[in-house]
Structure formats: structure tokens, C-alpha cells
Amino acid sequence: MSEFKDLVIKIIKTIPKGKVMTYGQIATLAGSPRAARQVAAILRANSEAEELAWHRVVNAEGKLSTHKLGFGDLQEALLKREEIVFKSGKLDLGKYRWRLESE
DNA sequence: AGACTGACTCCAA
DNA sequence: GTTGGAGCCAGTC
């Protein structure tokens, strides 16, 4: 088990309802600032197995990277259920981004 | 074992 | 605003 993967999973579990984090942010907190893609890979591999709040993870623009995969609608629905509002297909990162002290 | 892919992000031009 | 390149590393073949 890589430390990175464990940290990513742990970090995602700390995101509270109604907040989101970007891939890059999680990668930074997990120890590899530029390993955003790996965060995505871990999500894909664990989204069904673990209780990961993968829907609270968005890209740096505040958009859903899942849209091209075909389940962007699901993610958007899950986020809306947490009182997150989308405008022009994006959400307000300045408002919804979850920040950890260790950043 | 090697080679390729990709739910990303940053930066230069 | 766009495009291209580099970096990162877990999966997959």
C-alpha cells in the first residue's frame, strides 16, 4: 500500500458535507503537489469499494472532470444535494473549497 | 519486466 | 481566450 494512496483516501474522508477539494489540493496534502492525476486514478479505483466522497472532488476550475466519463450528472446531483450551487457548469471554489491547516 | 493511459495542474508562448 | 509540454504515479495490458 502506498502512503500516497492512504493519505488521499484519508484526506477525502475529511471533506465535510457541502465542501469540495481539487485534485491538486489533495495531491499536495498527500505529499505530492503535482500528482493530481494519481488522485483521480485512486478515486476511480476506490470509488465503489470505499466510502469515498469522490463527488466532493473537482478540478482546479471548479468544474466536474467526470462529465466526460458519463456520470457527471450523478456527481452534480450529489453536490446539489449538499447545497452546493452551480453556475455556468461550475461551482464557486472560493466559497466551497475546503481548506486544511496543513496546506 | 516495459510501455501506455489518464476523474489533473502548472506555466510558457 | 487557446495550445503544447512536463511532471506525477496508480492502473492496465
Coordinates of C-alpha atoms (C1' of nucleotides) in Angstrom, one line a residue:
Chain A
M1 CA 0.0 0.0 0.0
S2 CA 1.4 3.3 -1.0
E3 CA 1.5 6.1 1.6
F4 CA 0.1 8.4 -1.1
K5 CA -3.0 6.4 -1.7
D6 CA -3.7 6.0 2.0
L7 CA -3.3 9.7 2.6
V8 CA -5.5 10.6 -0.4
I9 CA -8.3 8.3 0.9
K10 CA -7.9 9.7 4.4
I11 CA -8.0 13.3 3.2
I12 CA -11.1 12.8 1.1
K13 CA -12.8 11.4 4.1
T14 CA -12.2 14.6 6.0
I15 CA -14.1 16.7 3.5
P16 CA -17.2 17.8 5.2
K17 CA -20.6 17.9 3.6
G18 CA -21.2 20.9 1.5
K19 CA -17.5 21.4 0.7
V20 CA -15.2 20.3 -2.1
M21 CA -11.5 19.9 -2.8
T22 CA -9.5 20.0 -6.0
Y23 CA -7.3 17.1 -7.2
G24 CA -4.2 19.2 -6.9
Q25 CA -5.1 20.3 -3.4
I26 CA -5.5 16.7 -2.3
A27 CA -2.3 15.7 -4.0
T28 CA -0.4 18.5 -2.2
L29 CA -1.8 17.4 1.2
A30 CA -0.9 13.8 0.4
G31 CA 2.7 14.8 -0.2
S32 CA 3.0 15.1 -4.0
P33 CA 1.9 18.6 -5.2
R34 CA 1.8 17.5 -8.9
A35 CA 0.3 14.1 -8.5
A36 CA -3.2 15.3 -9.2
R37 CA -3.7 12.6 -11.8
Q38 CA -3.0 9.9 -9.3
V39 CA -5.7 11.3 -7.1
A40 CA -8.1 10.7 -9.9
A41 CA -6.7 7.2 -10.5
I42 CA -7.2 6.4 -6.9
L43 CA -10.7 7.7 -6.9
R44 CA -11.6 5.6 -9.9
A45 CA -10.1 2.5 -8.3
N46 CA -11.8 3.0 -4.9
S47 CA -15.0 5.0 -5.5
E48 CA -17.0 1.8 -5.3
A49 CA -15.1 -0.1 -2.7
E50 CA -14.5 2.6 -0.1
E51 CA -16.9 5.1 1.2
L52 CA -15.1 7.9 -0.7
A53 CA -16.9 11.1 -1.2
W54 CA -15.5 11.3 -4.7
H55 CA -18.3 13.7 -5.7
R56 CA -16.6 16.3 -3.5
V57 CA -13.5 16.3 -5.7
V58 CA -13.5 18.7 -8.6
N59 CA -10.8 20.0 -10.9
A60 CA -9.0 23.3 -10.4
E61 CA -11.6 25.2 -12.4
G62 CA -14.4 24.2 -10.1
K63 CA -15.8 22.0 -12.9
L64 CA -16.6 18.3 -12.9
S65 CA -14.0 16.2 -14.6
T66 CA -16.4 13.3 -14.5
H67 CA -18.6 14.8 -17.1
K68 CA -16.7 13.2 -20.0
L69 CA -16.9 9.8 -18.3
G70 CA -20.6 9.8 -18.4
F71 CA -21.6 10.3 -14.8
G72 CA -21.1 14.0 -14.4
D73 CA -24.8 14.3 -13.9
L74 CA -24.7 12.0 -10.9
Q75 CA -21.9 14.0 -9.3
E76 CA -23.7 17.2 -9.9
A77 CA -26.8 15.8 -8.3
L78 CA -24.9 14.6 -5.3
L79 CA -23.3 18.1 -4.8
K80 CA -26.6 19.9 -5.2
R81 CA -27.9 17.6 -2.5
E82 CA -25.3 19.2 -0.3
E83 CA -26.4 22.7 -1.0
I84 CA -23.7 23.4 -3.5
V85 CA -24.8 25.7 -6.3
F86 CA -23.5 25.5 -9.8
K87 CA -23.3 28.5 -12.1
S88 CA -22.4 28.1 -15.7
G89 CA -21.5 24.5 -15.1
K90 CA -19.0 25.5 -12.4
L91 CA -19.2 25.8 -8.6
D92 CA -17.7 28.7 -6.6
L93 CA -14.4 27.3 -5.4
G94 CA -13.7 30.5 -3.3
K95 CA -16.9 29.6 -1.4
Y96 CA -17.0 25.8 -1.3
R97 CA -13.3 24.8 -1.2
W98 CA -12.4 23.0 2.0
R99 CA -9.1 24.1 3.4
L100 CA -6.9 22.1 5.8
E101 CA -4.4 23.8 8.1
S102 CA -1.5 21.8 6.6
E103 CA -1.8 23.4 3.2
Chain B
dA1 C1' 9.8 -6.8 -16.9
dG2 C1' 8.4 -2.4 -20.2
dA3 C1' 5.0 0.7 -22.4
dC4 C1' 0.8 3.4 -22.3
dT5 C1' -3.0 5.7 -20.4
dG6 C1' -5.2 9.2 -17.8
dA7 C1' -11.7 11.7 -12.9
dC8 C1' -5.0 16.8 -13.3
dT9 C1' -2.3 21.1 -12.9
dC10 C1' 1.0 24.5 -13.9
dC11 C1' 3.4 27.5 -16.9
dA12 C1' 5.2 29.4 -21.3
dA13 C1' 4.1 31.2 -25.8
Chain C
dG1 C1' -9.0 33.1 -25.0
dT2 C1' -6.0 28.6 -26.9
dT3 C1' -2.2 25.1 -27.4
dG4 C1' 1.7 22.4 -26.0
dG5 C1' 4.9 20.3 -22.9
dA6 C1' 6.3 18.5 -18.5
dG7 C1' 5.6 16.3 -14.1
dC8 C1' 3.4 13.0 -11.1
dC9 C1' 2.4 7.7 -10.3
dA10 C1' -1.7 4.0 -9.9
dG11 C1' -3.8 1.0 -13.2
dT12 C1' -3.9 -1.9 -17.2
dC13 C1' -2.1 -4.7 -20.8

